[in-house]
Coordinates of C-alpha atoms in Angstrom, one line a residue:
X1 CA 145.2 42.3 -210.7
X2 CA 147.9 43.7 -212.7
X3 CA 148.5 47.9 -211.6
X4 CA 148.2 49.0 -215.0
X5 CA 144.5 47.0 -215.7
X6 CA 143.2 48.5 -211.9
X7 CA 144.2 52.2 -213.5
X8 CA 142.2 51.8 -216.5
X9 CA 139.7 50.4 -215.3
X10 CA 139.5 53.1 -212.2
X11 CA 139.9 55.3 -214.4
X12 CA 136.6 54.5 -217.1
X13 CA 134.7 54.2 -214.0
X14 CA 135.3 57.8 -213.1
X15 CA 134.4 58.7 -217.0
X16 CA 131.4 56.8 -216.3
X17 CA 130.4 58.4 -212.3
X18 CA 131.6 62.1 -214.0
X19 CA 129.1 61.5 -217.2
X20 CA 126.2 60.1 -215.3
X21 CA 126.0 62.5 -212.3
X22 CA 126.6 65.7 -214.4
X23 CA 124.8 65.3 -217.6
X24 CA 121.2 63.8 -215.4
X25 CA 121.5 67.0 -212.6
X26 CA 121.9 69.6 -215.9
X27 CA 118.8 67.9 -217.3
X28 CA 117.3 67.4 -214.1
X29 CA 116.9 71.3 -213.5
X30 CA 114.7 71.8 -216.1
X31 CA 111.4 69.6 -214.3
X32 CA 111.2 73.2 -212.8
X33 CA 110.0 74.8 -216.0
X34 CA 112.6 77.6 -214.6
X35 CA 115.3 76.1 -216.4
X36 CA 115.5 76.2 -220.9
X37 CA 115.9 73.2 -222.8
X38 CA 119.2 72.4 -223.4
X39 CA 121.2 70.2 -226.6
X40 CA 123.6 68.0 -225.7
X41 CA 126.0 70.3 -225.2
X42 CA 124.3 71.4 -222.5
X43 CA 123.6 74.8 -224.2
X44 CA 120.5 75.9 -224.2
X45 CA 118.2 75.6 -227.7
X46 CA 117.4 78.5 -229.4
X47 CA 114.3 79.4 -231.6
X48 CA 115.1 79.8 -235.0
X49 CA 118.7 77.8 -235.1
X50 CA 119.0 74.1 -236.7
X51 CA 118.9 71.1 -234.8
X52 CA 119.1 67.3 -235.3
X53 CA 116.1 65.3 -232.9
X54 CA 118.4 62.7 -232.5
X55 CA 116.8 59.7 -230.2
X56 CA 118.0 59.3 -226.6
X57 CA 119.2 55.8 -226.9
X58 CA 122.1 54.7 -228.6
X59 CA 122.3 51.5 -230.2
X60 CA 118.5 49.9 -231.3
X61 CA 117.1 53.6 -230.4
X62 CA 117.0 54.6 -234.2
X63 CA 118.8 57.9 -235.5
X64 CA 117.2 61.6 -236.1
X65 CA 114.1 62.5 -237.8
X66 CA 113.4 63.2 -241.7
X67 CA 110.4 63.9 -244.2
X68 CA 110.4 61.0 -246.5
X69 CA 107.5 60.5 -249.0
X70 CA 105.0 58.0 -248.4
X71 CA 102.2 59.0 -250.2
X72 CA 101.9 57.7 -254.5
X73 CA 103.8 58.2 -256.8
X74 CA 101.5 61.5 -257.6
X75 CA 100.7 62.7 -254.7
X76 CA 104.0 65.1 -252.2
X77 CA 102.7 63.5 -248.8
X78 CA 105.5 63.4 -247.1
X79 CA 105.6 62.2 -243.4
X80 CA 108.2 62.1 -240.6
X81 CA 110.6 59.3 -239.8
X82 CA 113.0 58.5 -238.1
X83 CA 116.2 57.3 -239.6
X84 CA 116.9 53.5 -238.7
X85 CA 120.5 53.8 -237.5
X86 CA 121.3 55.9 -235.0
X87 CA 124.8 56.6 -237.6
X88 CA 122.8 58.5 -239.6
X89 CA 121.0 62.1 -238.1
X90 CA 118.5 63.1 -240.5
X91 CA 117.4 66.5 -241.7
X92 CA 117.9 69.4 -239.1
X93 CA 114.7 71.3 -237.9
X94 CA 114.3 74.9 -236.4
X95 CA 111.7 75.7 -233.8
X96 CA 109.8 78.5 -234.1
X97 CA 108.3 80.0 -230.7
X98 CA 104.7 81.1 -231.0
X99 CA 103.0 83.4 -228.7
X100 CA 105.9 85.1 -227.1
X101 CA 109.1 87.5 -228.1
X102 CA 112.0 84.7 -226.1
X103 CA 114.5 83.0 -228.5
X104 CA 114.5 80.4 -225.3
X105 CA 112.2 77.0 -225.1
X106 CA 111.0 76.3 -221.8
X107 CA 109.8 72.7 -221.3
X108 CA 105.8 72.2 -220.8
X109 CA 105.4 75.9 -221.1
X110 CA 106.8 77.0 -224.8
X111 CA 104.7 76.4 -228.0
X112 CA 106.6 75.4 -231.1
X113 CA 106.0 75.5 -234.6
X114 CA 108.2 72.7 -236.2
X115 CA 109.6 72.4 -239.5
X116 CA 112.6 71.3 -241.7
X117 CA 115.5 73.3 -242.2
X118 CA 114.7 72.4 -246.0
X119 CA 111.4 72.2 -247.7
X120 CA 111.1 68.9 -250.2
X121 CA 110.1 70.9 -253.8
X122 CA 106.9 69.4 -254.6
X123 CA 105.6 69.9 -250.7
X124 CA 103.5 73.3 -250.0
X125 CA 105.7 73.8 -246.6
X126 CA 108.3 71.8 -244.9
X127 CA 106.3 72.7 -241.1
X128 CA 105.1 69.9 -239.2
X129 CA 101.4 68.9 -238.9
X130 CA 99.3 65.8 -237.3
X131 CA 97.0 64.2 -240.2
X132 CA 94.1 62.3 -238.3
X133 CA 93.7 58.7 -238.6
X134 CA 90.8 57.2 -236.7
X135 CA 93.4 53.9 -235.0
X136 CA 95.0 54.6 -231.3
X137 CA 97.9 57.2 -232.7
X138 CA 97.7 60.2 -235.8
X139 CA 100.7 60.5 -238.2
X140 CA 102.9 63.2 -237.8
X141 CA 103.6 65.0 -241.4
X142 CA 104.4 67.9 -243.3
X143 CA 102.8 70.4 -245.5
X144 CA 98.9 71.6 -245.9
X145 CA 95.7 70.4 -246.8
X146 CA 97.1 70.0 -251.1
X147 CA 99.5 67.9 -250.1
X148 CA 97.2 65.4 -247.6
X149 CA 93.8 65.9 -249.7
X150 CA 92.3 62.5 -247.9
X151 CA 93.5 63.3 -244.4
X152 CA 92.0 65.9 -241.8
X153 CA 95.2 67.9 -240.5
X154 CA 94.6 68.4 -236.7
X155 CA 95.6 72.2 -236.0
X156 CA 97.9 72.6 -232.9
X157 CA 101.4 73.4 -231.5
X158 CA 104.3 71.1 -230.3
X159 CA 106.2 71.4 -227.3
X160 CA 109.0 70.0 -225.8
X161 CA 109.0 68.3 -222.1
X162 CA 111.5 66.8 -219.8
X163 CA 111.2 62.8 -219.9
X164 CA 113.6 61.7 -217.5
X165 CA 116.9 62.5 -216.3
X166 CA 118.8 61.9 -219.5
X167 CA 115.8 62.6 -221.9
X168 CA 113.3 65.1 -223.3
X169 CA 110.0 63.7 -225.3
X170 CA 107.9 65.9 -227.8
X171 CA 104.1 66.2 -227.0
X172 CA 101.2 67.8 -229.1
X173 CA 98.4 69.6 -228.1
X174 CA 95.7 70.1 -230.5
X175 CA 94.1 73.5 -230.8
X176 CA 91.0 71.6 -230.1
X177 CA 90.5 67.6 -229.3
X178 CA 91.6 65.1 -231.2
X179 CA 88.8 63.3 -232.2
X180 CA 88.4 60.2 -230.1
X181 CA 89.8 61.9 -227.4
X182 CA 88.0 62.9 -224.4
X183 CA 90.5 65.6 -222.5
X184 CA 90.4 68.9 -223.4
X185 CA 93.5 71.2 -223.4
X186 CA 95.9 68.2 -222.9
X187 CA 98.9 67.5 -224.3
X188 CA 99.7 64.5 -226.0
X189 CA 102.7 62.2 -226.8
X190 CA 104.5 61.8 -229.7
X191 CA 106.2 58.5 -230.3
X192 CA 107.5 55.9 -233.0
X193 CA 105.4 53.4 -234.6
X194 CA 107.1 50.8 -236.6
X195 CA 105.7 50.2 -240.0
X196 CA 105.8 46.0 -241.5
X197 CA 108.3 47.5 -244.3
X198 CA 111.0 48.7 -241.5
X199 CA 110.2 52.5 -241.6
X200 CA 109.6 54.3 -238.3
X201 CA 107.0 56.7 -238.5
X202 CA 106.3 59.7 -236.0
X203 CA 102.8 59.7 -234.5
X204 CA 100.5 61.0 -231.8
X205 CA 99.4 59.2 -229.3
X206 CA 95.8 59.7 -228.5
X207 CA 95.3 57.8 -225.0
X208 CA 99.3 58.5 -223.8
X209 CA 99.5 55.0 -223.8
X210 CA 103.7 55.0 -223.1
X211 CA 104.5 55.1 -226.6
X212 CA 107.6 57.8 -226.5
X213 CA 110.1 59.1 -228.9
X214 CA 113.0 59.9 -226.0
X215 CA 115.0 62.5 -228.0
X216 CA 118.1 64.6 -227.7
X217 CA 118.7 67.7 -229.9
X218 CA 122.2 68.1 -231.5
X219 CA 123.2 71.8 -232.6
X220 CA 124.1 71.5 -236.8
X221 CA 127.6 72.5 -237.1
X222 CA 128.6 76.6 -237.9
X223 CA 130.3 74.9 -241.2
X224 CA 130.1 71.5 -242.6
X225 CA 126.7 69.7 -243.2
X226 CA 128.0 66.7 -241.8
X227 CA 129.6 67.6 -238.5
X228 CA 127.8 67.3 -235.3
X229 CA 129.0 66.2 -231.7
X230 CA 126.9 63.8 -229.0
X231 CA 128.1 63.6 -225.6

């Protein structure tokens, strides 16, 4: 083998040994709960600030989440999606921490309240709810009861937990059960469900049955709408 084809390819595999032992151990910390959640930056989140929930896997994962209407043409029900190509990021969010005075999101331990950096005009808020279907998963949306008048909106808080080494996943947990549930005080996943038309919607999975978004949070740039950076 030519000297200058065994450097480069010596060399990607170090790029590749460096990226995969650093990134899963900084991740791997936080199964502790000690440890915050971090964006891929490895910086940890903080409340209030704009993120991107980008999915975890490249390639066929899909891109970030948005609110995109999907009620009739008179009605503002909008629901969350997730963008198709992982090109495109969709609308940053900010977590706000409930229950406690930390700017810092511990995973499995801090309650979120979720919305959109910017609220659609027409919708009453841009903070994320779970409207009640009576199938095996709930739709994640947006607003209050005006803008989902034929839809029970389960009340709760989000939080974020550590998946696996190289992932986090968003969970749910009701303020009471979600009806066709039978656990109380559990948490439950929030994954994508994949619509005939192509859209990806963001629902709740009643019976955790290892539907998972995998996600990654990507800081919004200081200046420029479209900057961000993934590792």
């Amino acid at each position: 083998m030519p000297a200058g084809r065994s450097l480069i390819i010596t060399l990607s595999f170090l790029l590749w040994f460096s990226f995969t032992i650093t990134k899963p151990l900084s991740l791997a910390s936080a199964y502790s709960g000690e440890e915050p959640v971090n964006d891929v930056n490895g910086e940890p989140l903080v409340a209030d600030q704009e993120y991107y929930i980008m999915s975890a896997v490249w390639g066929e994962g899909g891109g970030g989440v948005k609110p995109e209407k999907t009620g009739d043409a008179s009605s503002c029900s909008y629901s969350v999606l997730q963008e198709n190509s992982d090109l495109n990021k969709g609308a940053p969010v900010k977590f706000h921490v409930q229950g406690t005075s930390t700017d810092k999101i511990y995973p499995g331990s801090t309650d979120l309240e979720i919305e959109f950096a910017e609220k659609p005009d027409c919708a009453e808020s841009s903070k994320w709810v779970v409207a009640f279907e009576s199938g095996s998963s709930s739709r994640v949306v947006i607003g209050g009861p005006e803008d989902h008048p034929d839809s029970e909106l389960v009340s709760g808080v989000f939080q974020i937990e550590v998946f696996n080494a190289i992932a986090y996943k968003l969970v749910f947990c009701p303020g009471g059960n979600i009806v066709g549930s039978s656990s109380s005080g559990t948490c439950y996943d929030v994954g994508v469900e994949y619509k005939k038309e192509g859209s990806r919607n963001l629902v709740v999975e009643k019976h955790n049955s290892g539907n998972v978004f995998m996600v990654a949070f990507v800081k919004r740039a200081e200046s420029g709408k479209g900057k961000f950076s993934i590792i």
